[in-house]
Coordinates of C-alpha atoms in Angstrom, one line a residue:
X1 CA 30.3 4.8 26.0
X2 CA 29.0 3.7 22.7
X3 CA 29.0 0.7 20.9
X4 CA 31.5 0.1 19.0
X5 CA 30.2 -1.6 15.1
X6 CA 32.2 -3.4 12.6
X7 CA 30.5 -3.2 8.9
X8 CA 32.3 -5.4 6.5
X9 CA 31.9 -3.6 2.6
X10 CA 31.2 0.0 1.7
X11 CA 28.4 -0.7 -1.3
X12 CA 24.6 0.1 -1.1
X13 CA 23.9 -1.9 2.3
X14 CA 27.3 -1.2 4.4
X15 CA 26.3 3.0 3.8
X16 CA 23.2 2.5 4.9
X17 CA 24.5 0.4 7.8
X18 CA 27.0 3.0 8.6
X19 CA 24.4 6.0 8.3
X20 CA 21.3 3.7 10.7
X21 CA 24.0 3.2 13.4
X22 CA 25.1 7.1 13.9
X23 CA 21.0 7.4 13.9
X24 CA 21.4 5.5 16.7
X25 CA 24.2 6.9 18.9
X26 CA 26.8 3.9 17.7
X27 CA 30.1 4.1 16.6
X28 CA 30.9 2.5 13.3
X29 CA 33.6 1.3 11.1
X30 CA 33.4 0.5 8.0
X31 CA 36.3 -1.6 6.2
X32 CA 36.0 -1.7 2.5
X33 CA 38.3 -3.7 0.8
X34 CA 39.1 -1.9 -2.6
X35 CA 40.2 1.9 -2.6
X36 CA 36.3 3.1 -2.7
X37 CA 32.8 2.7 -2.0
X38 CA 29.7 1.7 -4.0
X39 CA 30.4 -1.8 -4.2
X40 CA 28.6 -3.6 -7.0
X41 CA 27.4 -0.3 -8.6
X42 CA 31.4 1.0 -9.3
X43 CA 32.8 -0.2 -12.7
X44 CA 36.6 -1.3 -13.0
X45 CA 38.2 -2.3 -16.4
X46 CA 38.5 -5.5 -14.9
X47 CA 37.1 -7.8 -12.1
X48 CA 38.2 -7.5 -8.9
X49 CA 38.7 -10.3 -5.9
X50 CA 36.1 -10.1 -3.7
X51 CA 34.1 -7.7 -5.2
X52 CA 30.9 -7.9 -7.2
X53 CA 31.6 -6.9 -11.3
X54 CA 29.3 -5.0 -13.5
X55 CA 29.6 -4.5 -17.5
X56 CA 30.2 -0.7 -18.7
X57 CA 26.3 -0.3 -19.7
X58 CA 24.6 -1.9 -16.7
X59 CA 21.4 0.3 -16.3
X60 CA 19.2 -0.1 -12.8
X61 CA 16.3 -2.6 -13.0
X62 CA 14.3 -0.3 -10.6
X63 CA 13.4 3.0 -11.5
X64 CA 14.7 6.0 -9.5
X65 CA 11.9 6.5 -7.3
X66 CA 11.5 3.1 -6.4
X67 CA 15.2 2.6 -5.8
X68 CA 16.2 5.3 -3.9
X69 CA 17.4 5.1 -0.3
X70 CA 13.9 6.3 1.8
X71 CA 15.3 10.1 2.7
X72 CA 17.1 10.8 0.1
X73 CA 15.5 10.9 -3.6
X74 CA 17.7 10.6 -6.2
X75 CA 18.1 14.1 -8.1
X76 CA 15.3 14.9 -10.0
X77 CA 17.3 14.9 -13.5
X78 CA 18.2 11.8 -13.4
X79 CA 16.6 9.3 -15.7
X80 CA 14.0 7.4 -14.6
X81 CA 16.4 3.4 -14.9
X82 CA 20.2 5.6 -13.8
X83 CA 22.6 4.2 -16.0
X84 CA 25.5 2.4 -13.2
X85 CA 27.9 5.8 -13.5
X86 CA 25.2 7.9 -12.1
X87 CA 24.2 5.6 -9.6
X88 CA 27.9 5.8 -7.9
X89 CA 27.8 9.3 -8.1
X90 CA 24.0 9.4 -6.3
X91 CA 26.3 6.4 -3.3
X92 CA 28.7 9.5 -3.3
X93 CA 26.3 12.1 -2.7
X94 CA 24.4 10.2 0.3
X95 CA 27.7 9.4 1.5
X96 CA 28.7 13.1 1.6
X97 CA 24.9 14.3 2.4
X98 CA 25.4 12.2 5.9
X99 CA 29.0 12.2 6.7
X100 CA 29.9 8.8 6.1
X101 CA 33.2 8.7 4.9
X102 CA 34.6 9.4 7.9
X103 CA 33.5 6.0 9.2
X104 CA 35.3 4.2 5.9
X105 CA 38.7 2.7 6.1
X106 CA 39.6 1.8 2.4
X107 CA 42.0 -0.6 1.1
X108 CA 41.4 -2.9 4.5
X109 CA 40.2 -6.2 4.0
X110 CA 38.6 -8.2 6.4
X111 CA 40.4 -11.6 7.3
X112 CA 38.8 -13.2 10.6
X113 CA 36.0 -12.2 12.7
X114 CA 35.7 -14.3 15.5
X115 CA 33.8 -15.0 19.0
X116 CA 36.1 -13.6 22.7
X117 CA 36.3 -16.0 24.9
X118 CA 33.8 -14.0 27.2
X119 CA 31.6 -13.8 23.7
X120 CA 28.1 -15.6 25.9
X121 CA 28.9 -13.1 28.5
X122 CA 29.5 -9.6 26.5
X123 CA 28.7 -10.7 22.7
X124 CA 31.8 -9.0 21.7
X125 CA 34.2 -10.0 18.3
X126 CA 37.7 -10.2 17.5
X127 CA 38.3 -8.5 13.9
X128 CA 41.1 -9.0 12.3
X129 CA 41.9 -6.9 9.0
X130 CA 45.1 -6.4 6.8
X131 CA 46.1 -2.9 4.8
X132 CA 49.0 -2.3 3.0
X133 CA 50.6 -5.6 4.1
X134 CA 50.4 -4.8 7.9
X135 CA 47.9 -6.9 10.1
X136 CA 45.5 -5.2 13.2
X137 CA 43.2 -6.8 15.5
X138 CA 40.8 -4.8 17.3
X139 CA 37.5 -5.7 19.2
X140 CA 33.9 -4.9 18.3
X141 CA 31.0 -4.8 20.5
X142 CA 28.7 -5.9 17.4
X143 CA 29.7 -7.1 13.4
X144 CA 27.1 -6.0 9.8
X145 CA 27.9 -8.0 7.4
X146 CA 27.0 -6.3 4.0
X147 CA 29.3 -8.0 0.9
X148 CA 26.1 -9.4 -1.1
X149 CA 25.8 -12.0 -2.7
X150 CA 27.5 -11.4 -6.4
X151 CA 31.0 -12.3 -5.9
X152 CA 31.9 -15.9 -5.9
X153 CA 31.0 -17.0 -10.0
X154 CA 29.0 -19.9 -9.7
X155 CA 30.7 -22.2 -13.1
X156 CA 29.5 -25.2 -13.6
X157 CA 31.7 -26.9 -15.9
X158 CA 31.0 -30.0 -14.9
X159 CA 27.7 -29.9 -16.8
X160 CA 29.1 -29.2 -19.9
X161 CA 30.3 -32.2 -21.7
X162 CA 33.4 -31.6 -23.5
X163 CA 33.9 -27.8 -23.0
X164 CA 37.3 -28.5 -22.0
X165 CA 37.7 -29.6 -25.5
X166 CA 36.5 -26.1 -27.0
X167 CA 39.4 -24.1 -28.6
X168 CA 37.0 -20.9 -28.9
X169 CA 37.0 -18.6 -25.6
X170 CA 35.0 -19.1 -22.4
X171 CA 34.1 -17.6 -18.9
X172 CA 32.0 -16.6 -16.8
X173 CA 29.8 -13.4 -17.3
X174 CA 31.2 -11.4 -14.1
X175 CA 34.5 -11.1 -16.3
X176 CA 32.7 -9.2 -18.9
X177 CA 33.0 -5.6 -19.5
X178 CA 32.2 -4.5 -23.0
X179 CA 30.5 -5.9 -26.7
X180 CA 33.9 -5.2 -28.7
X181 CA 35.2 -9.1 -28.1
X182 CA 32.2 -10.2 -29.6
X183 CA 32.8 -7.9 -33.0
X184 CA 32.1 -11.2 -36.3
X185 CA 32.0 -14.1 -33.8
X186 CA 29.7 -16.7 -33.6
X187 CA 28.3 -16.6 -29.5
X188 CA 26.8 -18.6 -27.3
X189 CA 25.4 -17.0 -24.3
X190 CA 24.4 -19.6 -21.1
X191 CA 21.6 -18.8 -18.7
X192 CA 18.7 -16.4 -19.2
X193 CA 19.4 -14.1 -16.3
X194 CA 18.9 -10.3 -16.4
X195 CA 23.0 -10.3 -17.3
X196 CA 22.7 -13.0 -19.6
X197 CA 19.8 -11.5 -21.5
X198 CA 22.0 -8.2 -21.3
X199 CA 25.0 -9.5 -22.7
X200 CA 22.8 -11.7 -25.8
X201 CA 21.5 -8.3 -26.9
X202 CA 24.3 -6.4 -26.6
X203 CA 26.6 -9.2 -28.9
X204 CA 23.4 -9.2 -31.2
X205 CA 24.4 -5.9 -32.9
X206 CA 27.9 -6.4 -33.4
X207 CA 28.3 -10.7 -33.5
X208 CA 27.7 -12.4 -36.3
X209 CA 25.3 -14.8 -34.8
X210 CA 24.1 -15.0 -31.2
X211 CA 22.8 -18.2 -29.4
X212 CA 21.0 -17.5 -26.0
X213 CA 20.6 -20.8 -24.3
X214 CA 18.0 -21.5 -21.1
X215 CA 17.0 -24.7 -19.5
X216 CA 13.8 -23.4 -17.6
X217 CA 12.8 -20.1 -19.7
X218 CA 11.8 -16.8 -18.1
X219 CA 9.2 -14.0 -18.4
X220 CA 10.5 -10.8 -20.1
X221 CA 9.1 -7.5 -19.2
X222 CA 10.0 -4.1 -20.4
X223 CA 10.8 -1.2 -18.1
X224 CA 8.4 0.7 -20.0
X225 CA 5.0 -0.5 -18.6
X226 CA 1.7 0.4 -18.5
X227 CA 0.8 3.2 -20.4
X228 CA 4.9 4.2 -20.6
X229 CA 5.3 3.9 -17.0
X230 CA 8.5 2.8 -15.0
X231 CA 7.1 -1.1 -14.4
X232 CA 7.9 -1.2 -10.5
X233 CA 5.5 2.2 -10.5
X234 CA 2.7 0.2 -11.4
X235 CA 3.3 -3.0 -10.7
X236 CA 4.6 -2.8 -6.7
X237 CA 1.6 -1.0 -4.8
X238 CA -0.2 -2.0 -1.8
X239 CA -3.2 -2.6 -3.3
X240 CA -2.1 -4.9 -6.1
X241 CA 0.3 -6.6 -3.4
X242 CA -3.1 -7.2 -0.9
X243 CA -5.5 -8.5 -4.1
X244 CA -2.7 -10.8 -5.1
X245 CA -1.7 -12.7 -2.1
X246 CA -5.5 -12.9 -1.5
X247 CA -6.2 -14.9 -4.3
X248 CA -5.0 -18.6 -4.8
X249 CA -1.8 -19.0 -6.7
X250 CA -3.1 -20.8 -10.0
X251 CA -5.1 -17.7 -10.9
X252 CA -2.2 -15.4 -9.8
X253 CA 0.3 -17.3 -12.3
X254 CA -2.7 -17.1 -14.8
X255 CA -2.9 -13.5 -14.3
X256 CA 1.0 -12.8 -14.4
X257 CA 1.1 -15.2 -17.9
X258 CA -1.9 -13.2 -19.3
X259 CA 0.0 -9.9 -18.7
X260 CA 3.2 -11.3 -19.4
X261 CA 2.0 -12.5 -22.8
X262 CA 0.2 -9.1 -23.1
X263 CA 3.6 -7.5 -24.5
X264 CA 4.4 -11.0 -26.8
X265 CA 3.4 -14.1 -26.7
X266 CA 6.4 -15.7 -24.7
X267 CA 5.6 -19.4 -26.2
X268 CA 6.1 -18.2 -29.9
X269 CA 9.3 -17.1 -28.9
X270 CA 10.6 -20.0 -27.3
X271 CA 10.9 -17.8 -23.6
X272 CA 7.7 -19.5 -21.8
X273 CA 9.2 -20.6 -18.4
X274 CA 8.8 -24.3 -17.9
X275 CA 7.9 -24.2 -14.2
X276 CA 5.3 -21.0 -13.9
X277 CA 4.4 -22.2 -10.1
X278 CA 7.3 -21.0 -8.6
X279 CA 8.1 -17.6 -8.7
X280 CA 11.5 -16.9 -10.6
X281 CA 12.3 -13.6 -11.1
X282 CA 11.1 -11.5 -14.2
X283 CA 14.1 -10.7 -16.9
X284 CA 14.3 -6.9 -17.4
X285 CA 15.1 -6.3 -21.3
X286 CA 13.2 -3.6 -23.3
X287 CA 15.4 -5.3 -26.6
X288 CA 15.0 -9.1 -26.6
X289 CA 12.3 -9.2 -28.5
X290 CA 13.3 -7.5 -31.4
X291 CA 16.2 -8.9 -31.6
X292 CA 14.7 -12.3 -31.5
X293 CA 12.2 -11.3 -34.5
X294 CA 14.7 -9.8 -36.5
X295 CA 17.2 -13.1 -36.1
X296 CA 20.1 -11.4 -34.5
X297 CA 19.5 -13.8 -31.2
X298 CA 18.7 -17.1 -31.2
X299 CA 17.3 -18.8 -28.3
X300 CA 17.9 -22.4 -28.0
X301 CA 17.7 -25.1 -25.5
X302 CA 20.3 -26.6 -22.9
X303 CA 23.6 -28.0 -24.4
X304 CA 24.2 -31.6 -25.0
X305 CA 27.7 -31.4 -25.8
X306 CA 30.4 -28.8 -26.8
X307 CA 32.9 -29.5 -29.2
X308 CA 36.1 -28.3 -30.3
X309 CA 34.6 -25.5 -32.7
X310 CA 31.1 -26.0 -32.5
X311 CA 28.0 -26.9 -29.7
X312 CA 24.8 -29.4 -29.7
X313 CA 21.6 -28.6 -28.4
X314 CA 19.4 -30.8 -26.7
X315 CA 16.9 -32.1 -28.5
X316 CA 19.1 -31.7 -32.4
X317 CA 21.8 -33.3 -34.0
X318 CA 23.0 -30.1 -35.5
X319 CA 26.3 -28.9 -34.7
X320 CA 26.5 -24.9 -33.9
X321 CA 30.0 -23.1 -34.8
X322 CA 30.6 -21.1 -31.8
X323 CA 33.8 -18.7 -31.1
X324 CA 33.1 -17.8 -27.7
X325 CA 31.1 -18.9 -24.6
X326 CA 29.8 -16.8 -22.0
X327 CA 28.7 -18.8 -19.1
X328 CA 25.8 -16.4 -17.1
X329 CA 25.3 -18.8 -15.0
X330 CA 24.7 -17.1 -11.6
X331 CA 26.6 -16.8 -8.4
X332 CA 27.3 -18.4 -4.8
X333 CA 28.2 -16.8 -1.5
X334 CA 30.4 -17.2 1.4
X335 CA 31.3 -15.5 4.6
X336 CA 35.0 -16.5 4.1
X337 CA 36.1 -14.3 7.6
X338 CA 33.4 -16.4 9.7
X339 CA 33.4 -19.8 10.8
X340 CA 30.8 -22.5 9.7
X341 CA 29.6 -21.9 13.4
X342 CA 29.0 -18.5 13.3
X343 CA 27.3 -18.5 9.5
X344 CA 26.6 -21.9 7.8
X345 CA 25.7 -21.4 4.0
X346 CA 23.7 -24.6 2.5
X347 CA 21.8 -25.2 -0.6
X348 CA 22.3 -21.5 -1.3
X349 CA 20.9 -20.4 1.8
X350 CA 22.2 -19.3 5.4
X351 CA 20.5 -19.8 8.4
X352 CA 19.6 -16.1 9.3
X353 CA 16.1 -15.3 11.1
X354 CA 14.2 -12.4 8.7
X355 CA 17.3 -13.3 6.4
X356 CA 19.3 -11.2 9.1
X357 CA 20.5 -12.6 12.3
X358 CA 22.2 -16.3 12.8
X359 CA 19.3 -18.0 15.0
X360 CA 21.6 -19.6 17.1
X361 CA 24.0 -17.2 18.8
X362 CA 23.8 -17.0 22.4
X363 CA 24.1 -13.0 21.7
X364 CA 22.8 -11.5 18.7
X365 CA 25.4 -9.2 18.2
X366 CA 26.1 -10.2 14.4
X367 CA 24.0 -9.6 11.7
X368 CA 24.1 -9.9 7.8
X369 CA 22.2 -6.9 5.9
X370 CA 21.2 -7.4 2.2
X371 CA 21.5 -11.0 1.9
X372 CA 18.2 -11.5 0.2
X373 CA 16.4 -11.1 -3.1
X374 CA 13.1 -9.1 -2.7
X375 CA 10.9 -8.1 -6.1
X376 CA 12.2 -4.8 -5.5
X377 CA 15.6 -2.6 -4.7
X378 CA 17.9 -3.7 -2.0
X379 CA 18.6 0.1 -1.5
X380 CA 15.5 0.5 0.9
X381 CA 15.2 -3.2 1.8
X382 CA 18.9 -2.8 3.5
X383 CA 18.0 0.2 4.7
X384 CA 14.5 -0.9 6.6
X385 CA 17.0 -4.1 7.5
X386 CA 19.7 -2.0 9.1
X387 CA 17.4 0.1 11.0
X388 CA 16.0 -2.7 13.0
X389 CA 19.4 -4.6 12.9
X390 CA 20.8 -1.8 14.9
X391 CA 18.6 -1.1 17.3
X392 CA 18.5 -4.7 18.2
X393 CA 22.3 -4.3 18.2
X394 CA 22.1 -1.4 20.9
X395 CA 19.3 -3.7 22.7
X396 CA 16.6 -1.6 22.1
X397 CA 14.6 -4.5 20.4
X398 CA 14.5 -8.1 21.3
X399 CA 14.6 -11.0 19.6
X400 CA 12.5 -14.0 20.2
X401 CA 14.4 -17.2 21.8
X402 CA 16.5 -19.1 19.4
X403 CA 14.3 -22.2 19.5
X404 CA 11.6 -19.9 18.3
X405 CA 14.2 -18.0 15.1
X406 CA 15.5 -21.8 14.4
X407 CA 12.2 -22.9 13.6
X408 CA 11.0 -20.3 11.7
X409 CA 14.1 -20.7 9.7
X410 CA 13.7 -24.3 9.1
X411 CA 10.2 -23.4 8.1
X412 CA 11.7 -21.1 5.6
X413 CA 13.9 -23.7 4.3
X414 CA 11.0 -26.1 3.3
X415 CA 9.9 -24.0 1.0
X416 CA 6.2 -25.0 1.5
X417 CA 3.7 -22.7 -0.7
X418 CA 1.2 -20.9 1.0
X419 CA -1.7 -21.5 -1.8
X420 CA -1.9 -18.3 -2.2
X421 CA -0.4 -15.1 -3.7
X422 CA 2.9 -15.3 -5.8
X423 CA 5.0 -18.4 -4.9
X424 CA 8.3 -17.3 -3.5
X425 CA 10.3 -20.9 -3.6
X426 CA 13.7 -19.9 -4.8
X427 CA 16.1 -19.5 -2.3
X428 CA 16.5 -15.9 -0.7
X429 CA 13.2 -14.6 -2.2
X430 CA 10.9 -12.8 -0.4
X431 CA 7.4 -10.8 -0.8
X432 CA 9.2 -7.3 -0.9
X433 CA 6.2 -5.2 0.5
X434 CA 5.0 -7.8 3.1
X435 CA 8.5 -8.5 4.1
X436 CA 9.4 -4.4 4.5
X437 CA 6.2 -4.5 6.2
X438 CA 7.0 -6.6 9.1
X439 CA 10.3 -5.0 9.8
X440 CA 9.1 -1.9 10.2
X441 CA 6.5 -3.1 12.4
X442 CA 9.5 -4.3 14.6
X443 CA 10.2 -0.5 15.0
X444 CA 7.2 0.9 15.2
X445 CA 7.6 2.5 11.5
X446 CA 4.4 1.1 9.1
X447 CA 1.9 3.6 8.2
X448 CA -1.3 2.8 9.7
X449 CA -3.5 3.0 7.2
X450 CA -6.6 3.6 9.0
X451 CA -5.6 6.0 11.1
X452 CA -4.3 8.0 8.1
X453 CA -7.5 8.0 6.3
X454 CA -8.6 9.4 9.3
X455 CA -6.4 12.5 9.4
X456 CA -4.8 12.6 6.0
X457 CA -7.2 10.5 3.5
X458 CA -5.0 11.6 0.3
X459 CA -1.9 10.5 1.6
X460 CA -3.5 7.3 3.0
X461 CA -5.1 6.8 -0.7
X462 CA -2.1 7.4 -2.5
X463 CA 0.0 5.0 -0.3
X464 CA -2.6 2.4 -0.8
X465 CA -3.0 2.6 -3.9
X466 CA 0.4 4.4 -5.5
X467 CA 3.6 2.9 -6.0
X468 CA 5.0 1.3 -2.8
X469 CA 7.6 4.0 -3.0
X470 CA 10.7 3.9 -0.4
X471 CA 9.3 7.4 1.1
X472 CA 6.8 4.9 2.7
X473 CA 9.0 3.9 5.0
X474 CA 10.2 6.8 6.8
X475 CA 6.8 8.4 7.3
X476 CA 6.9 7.6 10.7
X477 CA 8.8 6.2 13.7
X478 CA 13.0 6.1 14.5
X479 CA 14.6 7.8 11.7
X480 CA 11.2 9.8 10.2
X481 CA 11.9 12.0 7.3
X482 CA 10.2 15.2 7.5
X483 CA 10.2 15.2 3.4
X484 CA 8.5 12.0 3.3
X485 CA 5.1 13.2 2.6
X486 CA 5.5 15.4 0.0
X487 CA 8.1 13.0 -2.0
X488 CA 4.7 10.5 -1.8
X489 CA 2.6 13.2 -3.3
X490 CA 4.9 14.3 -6.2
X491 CA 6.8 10.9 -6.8
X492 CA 4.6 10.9 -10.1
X493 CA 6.1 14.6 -10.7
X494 CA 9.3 13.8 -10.9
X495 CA 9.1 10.5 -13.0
X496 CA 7.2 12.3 -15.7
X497 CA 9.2 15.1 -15.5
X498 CA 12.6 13.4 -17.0
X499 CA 10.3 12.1 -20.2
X500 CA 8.5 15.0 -21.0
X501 CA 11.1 17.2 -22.1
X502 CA 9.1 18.4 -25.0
X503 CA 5.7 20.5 -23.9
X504 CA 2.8 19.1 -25.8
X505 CA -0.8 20.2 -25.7
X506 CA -3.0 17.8 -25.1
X507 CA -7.1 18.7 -26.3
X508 CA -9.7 17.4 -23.5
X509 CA -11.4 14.5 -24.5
X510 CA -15.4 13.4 -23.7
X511 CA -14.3 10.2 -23.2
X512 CA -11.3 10.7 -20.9
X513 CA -13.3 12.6 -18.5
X514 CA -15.6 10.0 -18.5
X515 CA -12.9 7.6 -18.1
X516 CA -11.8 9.0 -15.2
X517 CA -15.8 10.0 -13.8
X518 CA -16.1 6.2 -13.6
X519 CA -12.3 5.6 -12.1
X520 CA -13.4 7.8 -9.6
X521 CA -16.9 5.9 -8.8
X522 CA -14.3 2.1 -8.6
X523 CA -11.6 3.5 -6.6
X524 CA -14.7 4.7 -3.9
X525 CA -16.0 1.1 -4.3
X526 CA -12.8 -0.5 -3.9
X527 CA -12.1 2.0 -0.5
X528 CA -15.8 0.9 0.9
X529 CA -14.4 -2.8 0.3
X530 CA -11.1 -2.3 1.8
X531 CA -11.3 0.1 4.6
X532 CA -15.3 -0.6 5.9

């Protein structure tokens, strides 16, 4: 008989949950608590309870190749960042492509899950959910947990002196939804997030003046890189991941300034993040600067005090008229169906062995997919996560002892830097390639690089040195994609192929050929120095 699998939320990770245990032979159910599935990528008008919010133009941070769950590309019209609409409808399609909304019940939230009394013995749950106003128990041999991390607003009012003096209009960014409220106002936008950097530039062109306020700064990058390409295309390869965490992290954070500062000069604009050891994640705006050097944003440090009408800076005496306050000041999570015992969240953190299974449960028939914040898409991150979740839910992997998980947790929680590569402090981040890495090694699913150059050097080069594309990581092992190999080889295809929608002819150049002559003669040098 199979197992029987509770998933808890039908967004990017609970799909690919439901689609890694029918791989496997389980039986899941999904319950998803509004009336469809996509989760954080689905707009509503308004915010719902429990449920992670997006604003009407929300456009991926990951380009489509990048993002894409690992057997199933998005289509190849699609832009190269897919605008949130499109992105549902690509949820839909893998949904429908594997026959996953059979294993959805919608409108059912999820109240309790809870230990049987025979739990040490058989590892089952009690799960107890409520639809339409009537209340059902049933019992699961194992529980995914896959509700993210973007739905309790994080508000710290408290820091704010005076704001509950302001007459203007405040909240939190999760409530917002379009630019219109912000049509001749004077706005204040807190925190230097991706959204909070969003919702500054989207005010800028129809506010009359626009006040972005950060604390600690932040590097801004384009999603145009390199040479026009998607950013995550060039910046997330094997290669670049292997010469960065080789080198101490002073000359890393050098490097990542230098190239940072490459598109502006972050300290002229006031942007320069005040702590550039620790790793905090790169704000994604191709508009910031320009609206900064044109004046229509403002950025400005932490607030002093707010006022009835108006707001002080640190550091001035100057009052600041201000209609409206948007507080982009992050989020919090909580497993509010599991008790403390189960799942116990502190200082932003649970304590969750490769950020998926509580390291202390006598059976680890419970685990929590996407709860972490790789420098790249959760799509194939909760997808490589689920894959191993599951078949160490049907017992086809083992986990070490818990006094074995528990430390390396606690080891996480220190947050003691390596000394080398990029220093990932914060809590939740991770080294996406490295960390993808080791969970496929779990299922016998990395590509061995050797033995590829072996038998297939192009492939072998172009993984190594290409984007670290999701492809990657259904080459091989449980769950291969037979299309894996050639979406490697023409992921470059396809990204051009959405920009290039005008045919231009392009007259051979002396010195491009050269160019690439001596490309050619380094990449050899570099393979001789990796592989030999």
């Amino acid at each position: 008989m199979a197992k029987r699998v509770a998933i808890v939320g039908a967004g990017v990770s609970g799909l690919a949950s439901i689609r890694c245990c029918l791989e496997e032979g389980l039986e899941p159910t999904c319950f998803e608590r509004s009336d469809d599935l996509g989760g954080l990528w689905r707009f509503t008008e308004y915010a719902e309870e429990g449920r992670a919010s997006l604003y009407k133009s929300v456009v991926s941070n990951s380009c489509k190749e990048m993002s894409c769950y690992p057997d199933f590309p998005f289509p190849e019209d699609y832009p190269n960042y897919v605008p949130n609409s499109q992105f549902l409808e690509y949820l839909k399609m893998y949904a429908n492509r594997f026959n996953l909304l059979r294993c959805i019940r919608f409108k059912t939230k999820v109240c309790s899950v809870t230990k049987r009394e025979d739990f040490n013995t058989t590892g089952q749950w009690d799960v107890v959910t409520l639809c339409e106003g009537k209340q059902e128990s049933a019992v699961f041999d194992a529980v995914m947990v896959c509700i993210g991390f973007l739905t309790n607003p994080y508000l710290p009012l408290d820091s704010f002196p005076g704001i509950n003096t302001f007459k203007g209009q405040y909240f939190h960014s999760r409530q917002y939804k379009h630019p219109d409220i912000f049509k001749d106002k004077s706005v204040l936008v807190v925190g230097m997030g991706n959204s909070g950097t969003d919702i500054a530039v989207e005010a800028s062109h129809l506010a009359k003046k626009v006040f972005l306020s950060t604390t600690g700064g932040a590097w801004v990058i384009s999603r145009v890189f390199d040479s026009g390409y998607p950013w995550d295309m060039v910046f997330m390869t094997r290669f670049q991941n292997m010469f960065r965490n080789s080198l101490p992290t002073p000359i890393v954070n050098w490097l990542i300034a230098k190239k940072m500062n490459g598109w502006f000069n972050h300290a002229n604009y006031g942007l320069i993040p005040e702590d550039r050891v620790q790793l905090r994640e790169p704000v994604l705006n191709d508009e910031l600067p320009g609206r900064i050097i044109t004046g229509k944003v403002l950025i400005k440090p932490g607030i002093k005090q707010v006022k009835e009408n108006s707001v002080v800076f640190n550091n001035s005496r100057e009052e600041e008229p201000i209609d409206i306050i948007v507080f982009a000041t992050g989020y919090t999570f909580a497993f509010p169906f599991l008790d403390e015992s189960v799942v116990k969240v502190e200082d932003g953190q649970a304590s969750l062995y490769k950020y998926i299974f509580p390291a202390h449960l006598q059976k680890p028939t419970l685990a929590v997919i996407g709860l972490i914040k790789p420098l790249g898409s959760i799509l194939p991150t909760g997808d490589t996560q689920a894959r191993w979740a599951v078949r160490v839910l049907k017992g086809v992997n083992k986990l070490p002892p818990s006094s074995v998980m528990i430390q390396e947790v606690n080891a996480r929680k220190e947050n003691k830097p390596s000394g080398f590569g990029l220093c990932y402090c914060k809590a939740l981040q991770c080294d996406y390639i490295t960390y993808i890495d080791e969970l496929l090694t779990y299922i016998d699913a990395k590509p061995n690089l050797f033995s590829l150059l072996l038998t297939d050097p192009r492939l072998a080069l172009t993984i190594f040195f290409g984007p670290c594309t999701p492809y990657h990581f259904r080459l091989i092992g449980p769950g291969k994609w037979e299309g894996a190999r050639n979406a490697i080889m023409t992921q470059w295809d396809r990204t051009i192929k959405v920009t290039k929608t005008r045919i231009v002819q392009e007259s051979p150049s002396l010195f491009a050929s050269l160019l690439k002559l001596f490309s050619f003669l380094a990449l050899l040098v570099a393979i001789l120095l990796v592989f030999l």
